[in-house]
Coordinates of C-alpha atoms in Angstrom, one line a residue:
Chain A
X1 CA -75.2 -11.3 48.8
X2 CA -76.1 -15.0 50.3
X3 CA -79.7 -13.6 49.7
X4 CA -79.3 -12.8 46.6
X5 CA -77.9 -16.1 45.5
X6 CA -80.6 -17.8 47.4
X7 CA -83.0 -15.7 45.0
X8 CA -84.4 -14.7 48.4
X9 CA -84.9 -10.9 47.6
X10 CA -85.3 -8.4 50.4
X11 CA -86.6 -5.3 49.8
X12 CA -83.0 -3.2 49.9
X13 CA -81.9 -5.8 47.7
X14 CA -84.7 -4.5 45.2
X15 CA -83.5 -0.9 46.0
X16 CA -80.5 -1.6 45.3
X17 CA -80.7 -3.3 42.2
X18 CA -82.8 -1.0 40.6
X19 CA -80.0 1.9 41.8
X20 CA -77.2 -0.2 39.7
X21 CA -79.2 -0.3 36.5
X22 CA -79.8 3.8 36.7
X23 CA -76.6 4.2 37.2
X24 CA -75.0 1.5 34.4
X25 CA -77.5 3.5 31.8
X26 CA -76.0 6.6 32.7
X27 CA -72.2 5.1 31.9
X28 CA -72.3 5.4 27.9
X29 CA -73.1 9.2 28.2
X30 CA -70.1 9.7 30.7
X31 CA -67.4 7.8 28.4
X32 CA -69.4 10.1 25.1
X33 CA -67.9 13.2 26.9
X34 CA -64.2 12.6 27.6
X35 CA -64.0 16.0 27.5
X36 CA -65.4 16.7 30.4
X37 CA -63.6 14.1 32.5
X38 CA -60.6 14.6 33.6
X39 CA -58.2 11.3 34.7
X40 CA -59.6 9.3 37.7
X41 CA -57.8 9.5 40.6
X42 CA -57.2 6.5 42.3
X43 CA -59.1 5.8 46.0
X44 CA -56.5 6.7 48.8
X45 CA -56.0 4.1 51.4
X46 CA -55.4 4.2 55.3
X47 CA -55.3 1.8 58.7
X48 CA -57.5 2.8 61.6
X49 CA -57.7 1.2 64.7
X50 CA -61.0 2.1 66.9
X51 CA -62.7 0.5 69.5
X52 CA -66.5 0.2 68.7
X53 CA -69.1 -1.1 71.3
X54 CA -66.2 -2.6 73.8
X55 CA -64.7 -4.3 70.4
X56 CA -61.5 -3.4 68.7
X57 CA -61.8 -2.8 65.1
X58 CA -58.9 -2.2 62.8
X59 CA -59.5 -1.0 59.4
X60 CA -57.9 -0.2 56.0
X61 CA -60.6 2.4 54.8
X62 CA -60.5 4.4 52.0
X63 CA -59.9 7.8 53.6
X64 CA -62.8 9.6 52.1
X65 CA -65.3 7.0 54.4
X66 CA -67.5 8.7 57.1
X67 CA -67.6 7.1 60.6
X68 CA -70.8 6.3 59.3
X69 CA -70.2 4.2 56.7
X70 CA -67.4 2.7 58.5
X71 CA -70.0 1.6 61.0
X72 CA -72.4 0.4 58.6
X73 CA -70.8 -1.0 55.3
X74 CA -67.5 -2.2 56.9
X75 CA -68.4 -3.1 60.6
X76 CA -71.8 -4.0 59.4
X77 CA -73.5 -2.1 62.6
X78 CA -76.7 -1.1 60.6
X79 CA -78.6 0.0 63.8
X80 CA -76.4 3.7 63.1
X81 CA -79.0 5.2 60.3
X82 CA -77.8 7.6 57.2
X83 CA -81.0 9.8 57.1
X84 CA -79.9 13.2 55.0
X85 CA -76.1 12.1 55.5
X86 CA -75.3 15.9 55.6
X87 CA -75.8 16.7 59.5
X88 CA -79.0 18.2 59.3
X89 CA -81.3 14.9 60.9
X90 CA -79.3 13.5 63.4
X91 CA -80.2 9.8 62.7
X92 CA -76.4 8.8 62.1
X93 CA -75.7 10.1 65.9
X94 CA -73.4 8.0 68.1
X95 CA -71.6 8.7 71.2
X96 CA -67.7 9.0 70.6
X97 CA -65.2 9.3 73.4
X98 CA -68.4 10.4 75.3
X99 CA -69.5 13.1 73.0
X100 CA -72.7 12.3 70.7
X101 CA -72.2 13.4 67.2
X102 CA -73.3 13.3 63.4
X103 CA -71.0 10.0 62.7
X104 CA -71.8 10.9 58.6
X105 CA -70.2 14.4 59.1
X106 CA -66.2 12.9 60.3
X107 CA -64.2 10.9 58.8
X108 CA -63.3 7.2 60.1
X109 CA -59.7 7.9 59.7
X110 CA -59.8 10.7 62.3
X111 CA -60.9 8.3 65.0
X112 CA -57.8 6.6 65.7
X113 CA -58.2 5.5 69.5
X114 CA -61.4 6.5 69.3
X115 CA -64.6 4.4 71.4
X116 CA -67.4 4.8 69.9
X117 CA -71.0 3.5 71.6
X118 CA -73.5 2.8 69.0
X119 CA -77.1 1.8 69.3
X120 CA -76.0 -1.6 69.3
X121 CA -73.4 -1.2 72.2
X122 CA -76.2 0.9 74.5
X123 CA -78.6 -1.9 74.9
X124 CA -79.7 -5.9 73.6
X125 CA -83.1 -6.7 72.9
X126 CA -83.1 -8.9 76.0
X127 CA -81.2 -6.6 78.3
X128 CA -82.2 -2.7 76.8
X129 CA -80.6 0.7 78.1
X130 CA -83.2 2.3 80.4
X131 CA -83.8 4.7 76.9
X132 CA -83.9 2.1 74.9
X133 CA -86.9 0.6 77.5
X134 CA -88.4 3.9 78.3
X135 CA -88.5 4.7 74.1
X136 CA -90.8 0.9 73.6
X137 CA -92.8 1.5 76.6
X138 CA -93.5 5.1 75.7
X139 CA -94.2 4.2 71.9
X140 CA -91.3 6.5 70.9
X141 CA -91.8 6.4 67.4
X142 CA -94.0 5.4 64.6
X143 CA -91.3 4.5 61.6
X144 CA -88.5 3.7 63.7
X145 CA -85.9 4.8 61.1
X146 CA -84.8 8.1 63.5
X147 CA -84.7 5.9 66.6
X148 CA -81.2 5.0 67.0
X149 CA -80.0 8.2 66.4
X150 CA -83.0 9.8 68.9
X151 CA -81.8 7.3 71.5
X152 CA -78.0 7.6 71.3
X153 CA -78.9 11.6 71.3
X154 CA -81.1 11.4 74.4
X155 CA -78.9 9.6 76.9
X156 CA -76.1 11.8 75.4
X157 CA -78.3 14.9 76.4
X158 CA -79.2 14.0 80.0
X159 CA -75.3 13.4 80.3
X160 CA -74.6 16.4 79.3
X161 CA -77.2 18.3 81.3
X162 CA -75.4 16.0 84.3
X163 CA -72.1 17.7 83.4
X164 CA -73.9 21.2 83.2
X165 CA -73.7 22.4 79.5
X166 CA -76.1 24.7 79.0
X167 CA -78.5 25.3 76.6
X168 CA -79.9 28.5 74.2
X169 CA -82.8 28.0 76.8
X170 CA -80.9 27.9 80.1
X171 CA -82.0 31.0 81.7
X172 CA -79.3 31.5 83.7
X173 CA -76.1 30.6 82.4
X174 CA -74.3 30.6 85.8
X175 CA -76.2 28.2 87.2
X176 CA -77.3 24.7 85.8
X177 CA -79.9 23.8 84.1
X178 CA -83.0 21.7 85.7
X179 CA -84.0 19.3 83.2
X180 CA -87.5 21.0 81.6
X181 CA -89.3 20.5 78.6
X182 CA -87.9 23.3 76.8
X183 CA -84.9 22.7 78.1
X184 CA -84.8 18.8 76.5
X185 CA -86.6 19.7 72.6
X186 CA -83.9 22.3 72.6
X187 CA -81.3 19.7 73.2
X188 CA -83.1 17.0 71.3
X189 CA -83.5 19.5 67.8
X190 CA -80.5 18.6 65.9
X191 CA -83.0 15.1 65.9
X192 CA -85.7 15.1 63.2
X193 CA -88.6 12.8 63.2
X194 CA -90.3 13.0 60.3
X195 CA -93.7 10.7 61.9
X196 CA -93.7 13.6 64.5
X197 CA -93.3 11.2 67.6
X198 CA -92.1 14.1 69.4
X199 CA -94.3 14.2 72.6
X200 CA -93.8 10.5 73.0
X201 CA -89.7 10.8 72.3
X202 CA -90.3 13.4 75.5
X203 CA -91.9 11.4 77.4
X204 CA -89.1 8.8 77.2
X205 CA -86.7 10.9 77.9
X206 CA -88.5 12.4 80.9
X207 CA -88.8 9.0 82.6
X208 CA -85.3 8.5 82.3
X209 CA -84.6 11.8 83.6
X210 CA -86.5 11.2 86.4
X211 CA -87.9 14.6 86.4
X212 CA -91.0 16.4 86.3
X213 CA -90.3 18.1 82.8
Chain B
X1 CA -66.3 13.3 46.9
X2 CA -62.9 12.9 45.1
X3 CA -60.4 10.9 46.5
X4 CA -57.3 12.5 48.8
X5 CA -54.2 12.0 51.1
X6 CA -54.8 12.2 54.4
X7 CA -51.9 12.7 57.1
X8 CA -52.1 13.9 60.4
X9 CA -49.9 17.6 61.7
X10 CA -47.2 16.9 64.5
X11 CA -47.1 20.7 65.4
X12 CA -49.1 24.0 64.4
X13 CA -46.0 24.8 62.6
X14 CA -45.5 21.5 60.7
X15 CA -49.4 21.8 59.6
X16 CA -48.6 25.3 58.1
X17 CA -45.6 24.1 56.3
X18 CA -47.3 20.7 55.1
X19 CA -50.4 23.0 53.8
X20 CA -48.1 25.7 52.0
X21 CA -46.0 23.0 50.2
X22 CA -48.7 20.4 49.1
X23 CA -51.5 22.1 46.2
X24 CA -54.5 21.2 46.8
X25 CA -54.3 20.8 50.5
X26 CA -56.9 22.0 53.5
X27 CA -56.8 21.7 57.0
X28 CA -59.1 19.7 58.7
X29 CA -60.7 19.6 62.4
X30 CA -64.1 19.7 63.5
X31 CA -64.6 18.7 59.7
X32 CA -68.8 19.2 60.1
X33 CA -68.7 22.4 57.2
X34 CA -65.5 20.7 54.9
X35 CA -67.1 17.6 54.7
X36 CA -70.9 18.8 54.4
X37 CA -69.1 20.6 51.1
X38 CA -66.7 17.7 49.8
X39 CA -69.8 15.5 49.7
X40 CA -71.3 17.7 47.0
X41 CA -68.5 18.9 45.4
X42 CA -67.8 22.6 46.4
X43 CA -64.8 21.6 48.5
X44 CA -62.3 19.4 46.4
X45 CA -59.0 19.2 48.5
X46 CA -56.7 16.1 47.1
X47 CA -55.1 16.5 50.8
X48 CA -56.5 17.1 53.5
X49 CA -54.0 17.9 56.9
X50 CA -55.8 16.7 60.3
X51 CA -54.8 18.8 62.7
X52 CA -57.2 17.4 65.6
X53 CA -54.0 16.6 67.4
X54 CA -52.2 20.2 67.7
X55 CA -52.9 20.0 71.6
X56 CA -54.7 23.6 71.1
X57 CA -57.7 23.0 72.8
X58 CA -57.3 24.5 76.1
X59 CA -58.8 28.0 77.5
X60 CA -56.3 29.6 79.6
X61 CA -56.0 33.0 80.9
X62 CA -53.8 35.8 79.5
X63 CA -51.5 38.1 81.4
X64 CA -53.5 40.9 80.5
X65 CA -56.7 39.5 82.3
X66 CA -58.2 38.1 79.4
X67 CA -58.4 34.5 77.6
X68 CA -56.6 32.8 75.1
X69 CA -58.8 29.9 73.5
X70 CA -57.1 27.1 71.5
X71 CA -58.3 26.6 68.4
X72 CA -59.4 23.7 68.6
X73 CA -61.5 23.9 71.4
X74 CA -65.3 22.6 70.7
X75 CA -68.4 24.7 70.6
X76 CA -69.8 22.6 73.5
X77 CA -66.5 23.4 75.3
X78 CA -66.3 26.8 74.9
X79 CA -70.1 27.6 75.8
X80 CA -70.2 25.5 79.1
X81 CA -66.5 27.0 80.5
X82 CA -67.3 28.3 83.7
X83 CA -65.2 31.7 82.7
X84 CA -67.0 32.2 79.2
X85 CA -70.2 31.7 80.8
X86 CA -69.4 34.1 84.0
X87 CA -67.0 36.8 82.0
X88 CA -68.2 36.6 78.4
X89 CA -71.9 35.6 78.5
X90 CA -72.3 37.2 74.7
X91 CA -69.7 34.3 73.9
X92 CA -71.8 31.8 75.4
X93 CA -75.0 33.2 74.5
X94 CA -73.6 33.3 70.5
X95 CA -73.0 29.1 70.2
X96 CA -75.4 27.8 71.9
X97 CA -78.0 29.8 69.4
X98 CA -76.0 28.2 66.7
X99 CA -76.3 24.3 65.0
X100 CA -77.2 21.6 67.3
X101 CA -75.8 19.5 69.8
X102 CA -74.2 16.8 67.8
X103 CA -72.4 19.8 65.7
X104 CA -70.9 21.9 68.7
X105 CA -69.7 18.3 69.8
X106 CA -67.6 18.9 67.0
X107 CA -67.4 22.0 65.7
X108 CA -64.1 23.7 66.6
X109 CA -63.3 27.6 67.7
X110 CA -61.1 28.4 64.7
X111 CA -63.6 25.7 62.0
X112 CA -66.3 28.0 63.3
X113 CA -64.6 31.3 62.1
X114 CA -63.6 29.9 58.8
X115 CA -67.3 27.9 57.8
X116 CA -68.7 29.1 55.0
X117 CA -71.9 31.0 53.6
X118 CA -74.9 29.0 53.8
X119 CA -76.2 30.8 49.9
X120 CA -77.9 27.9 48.2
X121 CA -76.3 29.3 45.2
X122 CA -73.3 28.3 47.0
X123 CA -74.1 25.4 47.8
X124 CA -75.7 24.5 44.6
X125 CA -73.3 23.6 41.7
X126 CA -75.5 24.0 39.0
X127 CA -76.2 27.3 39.5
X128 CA -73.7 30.2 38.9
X129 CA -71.7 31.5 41.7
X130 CA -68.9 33.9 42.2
X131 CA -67.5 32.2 45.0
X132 CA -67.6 28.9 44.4
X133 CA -66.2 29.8 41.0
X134 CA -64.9 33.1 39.9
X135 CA -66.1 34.6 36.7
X136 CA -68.7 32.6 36.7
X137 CA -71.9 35.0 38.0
X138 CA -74.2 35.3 40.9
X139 CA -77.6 33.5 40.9
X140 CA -78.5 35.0 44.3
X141 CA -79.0 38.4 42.7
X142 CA -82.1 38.4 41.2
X143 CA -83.0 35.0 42.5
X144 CA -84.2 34.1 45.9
X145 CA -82.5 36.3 48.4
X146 CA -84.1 36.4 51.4
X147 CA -81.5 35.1 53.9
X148 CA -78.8 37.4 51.7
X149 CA -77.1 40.3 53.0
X150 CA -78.1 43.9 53.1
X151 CA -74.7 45.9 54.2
X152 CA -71.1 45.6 52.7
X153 CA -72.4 43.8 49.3
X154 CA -71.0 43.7 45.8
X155 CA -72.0 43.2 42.8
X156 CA -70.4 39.7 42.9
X157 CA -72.2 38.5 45.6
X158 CA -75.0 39.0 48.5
X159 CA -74.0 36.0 50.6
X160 CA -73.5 36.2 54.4
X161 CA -71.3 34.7 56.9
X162 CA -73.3 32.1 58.9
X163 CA -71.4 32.4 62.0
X164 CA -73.4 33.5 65.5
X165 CA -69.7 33.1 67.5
X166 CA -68.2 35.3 65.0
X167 CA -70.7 38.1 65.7
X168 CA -70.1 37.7 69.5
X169 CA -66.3 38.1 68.9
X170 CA -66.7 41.0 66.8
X171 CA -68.6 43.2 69.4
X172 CA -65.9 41.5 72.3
X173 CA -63.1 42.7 70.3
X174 CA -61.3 39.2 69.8
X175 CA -57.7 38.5 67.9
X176 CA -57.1 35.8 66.1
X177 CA -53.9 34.4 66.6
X178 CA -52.2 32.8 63.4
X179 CA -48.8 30.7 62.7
X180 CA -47.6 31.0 59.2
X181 CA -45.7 28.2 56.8
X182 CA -42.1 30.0 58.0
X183 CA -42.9 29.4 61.4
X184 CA -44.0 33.3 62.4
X185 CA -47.0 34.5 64.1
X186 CA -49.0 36.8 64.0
X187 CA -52.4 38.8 65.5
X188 CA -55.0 39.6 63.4
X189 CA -58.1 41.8 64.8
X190 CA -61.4 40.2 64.4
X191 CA -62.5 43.6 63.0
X192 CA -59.8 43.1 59.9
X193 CA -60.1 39.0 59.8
X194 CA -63.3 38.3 57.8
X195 CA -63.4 40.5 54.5
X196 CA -65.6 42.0 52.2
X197 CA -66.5 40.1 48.4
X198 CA -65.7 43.3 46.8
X199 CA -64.9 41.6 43.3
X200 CA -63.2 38.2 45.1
X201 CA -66.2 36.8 47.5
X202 CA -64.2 33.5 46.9
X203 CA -61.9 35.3 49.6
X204 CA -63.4 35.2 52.9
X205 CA -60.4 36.3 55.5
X206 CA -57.3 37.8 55.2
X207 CA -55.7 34.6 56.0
X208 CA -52.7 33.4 53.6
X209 CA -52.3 30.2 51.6
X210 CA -51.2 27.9 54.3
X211 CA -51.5 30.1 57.6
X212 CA -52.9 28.5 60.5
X213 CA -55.1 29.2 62.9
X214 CA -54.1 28.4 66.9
X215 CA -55.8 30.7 69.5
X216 CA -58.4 33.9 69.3
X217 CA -57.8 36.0 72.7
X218 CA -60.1 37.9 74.1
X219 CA -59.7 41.3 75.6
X220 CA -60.0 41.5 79.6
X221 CA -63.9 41.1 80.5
X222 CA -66.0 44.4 79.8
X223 CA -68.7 43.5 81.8
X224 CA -72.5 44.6 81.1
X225 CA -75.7 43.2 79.9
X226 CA -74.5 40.6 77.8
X227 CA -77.1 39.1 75.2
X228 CA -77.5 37.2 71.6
X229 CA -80.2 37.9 70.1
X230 CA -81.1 35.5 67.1
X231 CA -84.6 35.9 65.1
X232 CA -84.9 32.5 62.6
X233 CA -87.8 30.9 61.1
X234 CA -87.4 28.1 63.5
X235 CA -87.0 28.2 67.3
X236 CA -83.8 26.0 67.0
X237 CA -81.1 24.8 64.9
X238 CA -81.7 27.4 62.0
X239 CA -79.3 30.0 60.3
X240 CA -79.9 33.9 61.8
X241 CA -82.0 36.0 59.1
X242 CA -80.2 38.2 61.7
X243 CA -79.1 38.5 64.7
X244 CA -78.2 41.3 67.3
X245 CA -74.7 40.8 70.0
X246 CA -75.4 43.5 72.6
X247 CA -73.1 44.3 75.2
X248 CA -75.3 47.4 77.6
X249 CA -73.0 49.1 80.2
X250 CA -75.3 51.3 83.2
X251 CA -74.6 54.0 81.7
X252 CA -76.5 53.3 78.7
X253 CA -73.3 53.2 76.2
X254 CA -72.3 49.8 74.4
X255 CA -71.6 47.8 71.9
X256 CA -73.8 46.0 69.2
X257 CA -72.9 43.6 66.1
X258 CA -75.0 41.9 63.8
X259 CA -75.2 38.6 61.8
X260 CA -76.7 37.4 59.2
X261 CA -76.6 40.8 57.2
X262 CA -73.3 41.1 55.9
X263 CA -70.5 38.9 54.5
X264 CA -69.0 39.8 57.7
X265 CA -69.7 39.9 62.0
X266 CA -71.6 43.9 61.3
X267 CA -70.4 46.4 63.6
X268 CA -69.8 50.1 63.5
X269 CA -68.2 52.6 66.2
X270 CA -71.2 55.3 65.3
X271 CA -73.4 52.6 66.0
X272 CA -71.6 52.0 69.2
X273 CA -71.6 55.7 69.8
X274 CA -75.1 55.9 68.6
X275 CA -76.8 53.3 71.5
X276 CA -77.9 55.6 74.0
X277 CA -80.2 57.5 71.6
X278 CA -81.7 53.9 71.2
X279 CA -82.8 50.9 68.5
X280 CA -83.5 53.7 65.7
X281 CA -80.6 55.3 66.2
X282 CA -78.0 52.8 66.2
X283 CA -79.9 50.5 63.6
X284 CA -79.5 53.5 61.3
X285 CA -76.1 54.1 61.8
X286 CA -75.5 49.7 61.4
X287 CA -77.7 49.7 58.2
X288 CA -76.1 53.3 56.6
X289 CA -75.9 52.5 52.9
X290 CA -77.9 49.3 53.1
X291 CA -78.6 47.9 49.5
X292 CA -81.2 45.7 49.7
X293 CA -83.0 43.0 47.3
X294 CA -86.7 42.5 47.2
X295 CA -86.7 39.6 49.0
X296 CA -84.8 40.9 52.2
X297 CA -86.0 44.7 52.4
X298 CA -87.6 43.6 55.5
X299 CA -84.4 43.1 57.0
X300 CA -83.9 46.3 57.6
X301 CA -86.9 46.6 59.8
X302 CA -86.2 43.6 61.3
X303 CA -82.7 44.7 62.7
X304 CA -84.7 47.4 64.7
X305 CA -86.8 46.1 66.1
X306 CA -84.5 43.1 67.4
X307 CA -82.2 45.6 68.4
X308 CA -85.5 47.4 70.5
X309 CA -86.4 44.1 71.5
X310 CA -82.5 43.0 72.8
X311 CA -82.5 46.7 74.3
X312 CA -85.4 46.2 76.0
X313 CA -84.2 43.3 77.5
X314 CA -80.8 44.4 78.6
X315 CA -82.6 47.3 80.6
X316 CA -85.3 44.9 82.2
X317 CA -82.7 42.5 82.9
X318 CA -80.0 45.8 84.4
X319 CA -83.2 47.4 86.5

């Protein structure tokens, strides 16, 4: 918004704008077919009280708003990405209560108590998460736009693996599982990179392993 | 996604009761399936009941040697228990072919019975669709129907249930264990839980308005070969276009389910019965009747020879 006023347009802002004129052109044809509407229901409101990156947050959402967008439109965390927003890319992955998941696929107001690490809360520019390091030094990416998500993903996965959850590739399920390369792109697929950084995603990930894989 | 209430259950029963007397309500856990639909408009509860809270997410073992799962135990949970994994490989086997990490993080033991088809008719609201909305047609017939089912369909609808935990559960004989809104329970075999779409493929389980789900049980271990069997166009985090549960005893008898073929976990006792004679054998008694499109004839060959191929394995994996 102080952008805005500033005249000092940023590319989202451009996005955006053009977004709100599409969509106030398509507002005569709606109110043409009352039909077809039926009465709006008012939002539904709720308190949550989370603790996000160390940081308690209490909120008063509107109970249809994803962790996600909790995270990113009312916490302002923007390093948490909404790629397909349906659970099918994995760039909206954050660890909650030690468990990484797709934050757009729950709903903020089901996290009461919650702690939720976020990109933001693994690492700082000047003092990075050994992933985040290992993802720079590696050249992890080409776009960046999956890398949060890949990140918070892959130091949920060697945790895992540490806590011996197997895998569809673990050979022998009574045993655990040695951290492989199959072993980490079966763990790492509910993660898509559309620039195809795979091999170099791997790579981080194997440093930080510290294994051969 | 339209707006709704949101309140959270204080007991199994209290969710039940809250669901039966409020229209418009669902339950809600894992969430990953309800809200994948409420963003696009399939799913439209005005209420939704959280029931994350129940306390049912523990595996415990039953007097008759066998386990008792909480509902509400996770994917990842269930897999990695050191008794699944050691008793009921199949069971293990079956999730971890299934979504991806982030999703078994969160998807639930009872969610994962109830998700629905993945049909992109289904999912699709411009299209026709008998059980997104009675009456109202079925684009999948005559459309594209290659991941659509080839056993037990109607002329209402060719979609399939997208479960691979379901199928393993089906060949292990689980019970689902249910409290209704007047505080009874009941046990409902896996075999009799999921239904056919007949002429209502909006109805999916026998399950009544309100009735909630807090444990499946599982039969004392069988023992055996256990393996899950998945063929998909990708190597991970894909649907089954189907997928074989074996369960291979020494003596060469066993069970076998399917997914991915059926608007149901597949399995048939002459199949069963049918093992020992082999992947032919048994494959023709699963597919008997089999009404295929001709998008997903190959199905039919493809159940063979991943039942050979599972087969094959089990013995290798016995010698």
């Amino acid at each position: 918004m102080v952008a805005t006023s500033e005249w000092k347009f940023t590319r989202r802002d451009v996005l955006k704008l053009g977004a709100v004129s599409m969509s106030a052109l398509a507002i005569p044809r709606v109110m043409a077919a009352p039909a077809a509407t039926g009465p709006v229901s008012p939002p539904v409101m709720a308190k949550v009280a989370m603790e996000v990156n160390g940081k308690p947050q209490a909120l008063d959402l509107d109970t249809r708003t994803t962790l996600l967008d909790a995270l990113r439109e009312h916490m302002h965390l923007t390093g948490t990405k909404k790629g397909c927003d349906h659970g099918q890319c994995g760039a909206c992955t954050v660890i909650v209560d030690g468990r990484r998941i797709n934050s757009c696929l729950t709903l903020a107001v089901m996290h009461e108590g919650a702690k939720v690490t976020t990109i933001e809360g693994l690492g700082t520019p000047d003092k990075m998460h050994p992933m985040q390091a290992a993802f720079v030094k590696h050249d992890g990416y080409q776009c960046g736009y999956c890398t949060p998500g890949q990140i918070c993903s892959a130091v949920a996965v060697l945790d895992e693996m540490e806590r011996d959850i197997p895998s569809h590739v673990t050979g022998d399920l009574k045993a655990k599982a040695a951290v492989t390369r199959m072993e980490v792109r079966e763990r790492m697929s509910g993660n898509i990179c559309r620039c195809g950084a795979y091999s170099n995603i791997h790579d981080a990930i194997e440093e930080v392993a510290g294994g051969t894989a | 996604m339209k707006p709704f209430a949101y309140e959270r259950a204080s007991s199994p029963k209290d969710a039940a009761a809250k669901a039966a007397k409020t229209p418009g309500a669902k339950f809600i856990a894992g969430g990953t399936n309800l809200l994948d639909l409420m963003k696009i408009g399939v799913e439209e509860p005005v209420h939704l009941i959280d029931v994350n809270g129940l306390k049912l997410d523990t595996i415990e073992a039953t007097d008759d040697g066998g386990v008792r799962i909480g509902a509400l135990v996770r994917n990842t949970e269930l897999a990695a228990d050191t008794r699944i994994r050691r008793d009921y490989p199949l069971l293990s086997r079956a999730l971890l072919a299934g979504a991806s990490g982030q999703l078994r993080n969160k998807a639930t033991t009872a969610g994962n019975l109830l998700q629905r088809t993945r049909c992109p008719y289904f999912y699709d609201t411009n299209q026709p669709c008998n059980k997104r909305l009675p009456g109202s047609g079925c684009a999948a017939i005559g459309g594209f129907s290659r991941q659509h089912a080839i056993v037990g369909v109607s002329k209402s609808c060719i979609a399939t249930h997208p479960s691979d935990m379901a199928v393993a559960m089906r060949a292990l004989d689980a019970t689902v264990e249910t409290v209704r809104p007047d505080g009874s329970t009941r046990r409902i075999a896996i075999a009799d839980f999921h239904t056919l779409p007949g002429t209502t493929p909006n109805v999916e389980t026998v399950l009544a308005h309100g009735e909630l789900i807090t444990a499946v049980t599982l039969p004392r271990p069988v023992g055996g070969v256990q393996l899950y069997h998945k063929v998909r166009d990708r190597a991970s985090y894909a649907f089954a276009l189907v997928s074989v549960a074996l369960i291979l005893q020494p003596d060469g008898g066993g069970r076998v389910a399917l997914g991915g073929v059926a608007h149901k976990p597949w399995r048939k006792s002459d199949a069963d019965a049918a093992l020992p004679k082999g992947a032919k054998a048994a494959s023709d008694a699963l597919l008997a009747g089999a009404e295929t499109t001709h998008d997903n004839a190959f199905k039919v060959t493809l159940v063979e020879r991943a039942l050979a191929a599972t087969l094959a394995e089990a013995k290798e994996t016995s010698a």
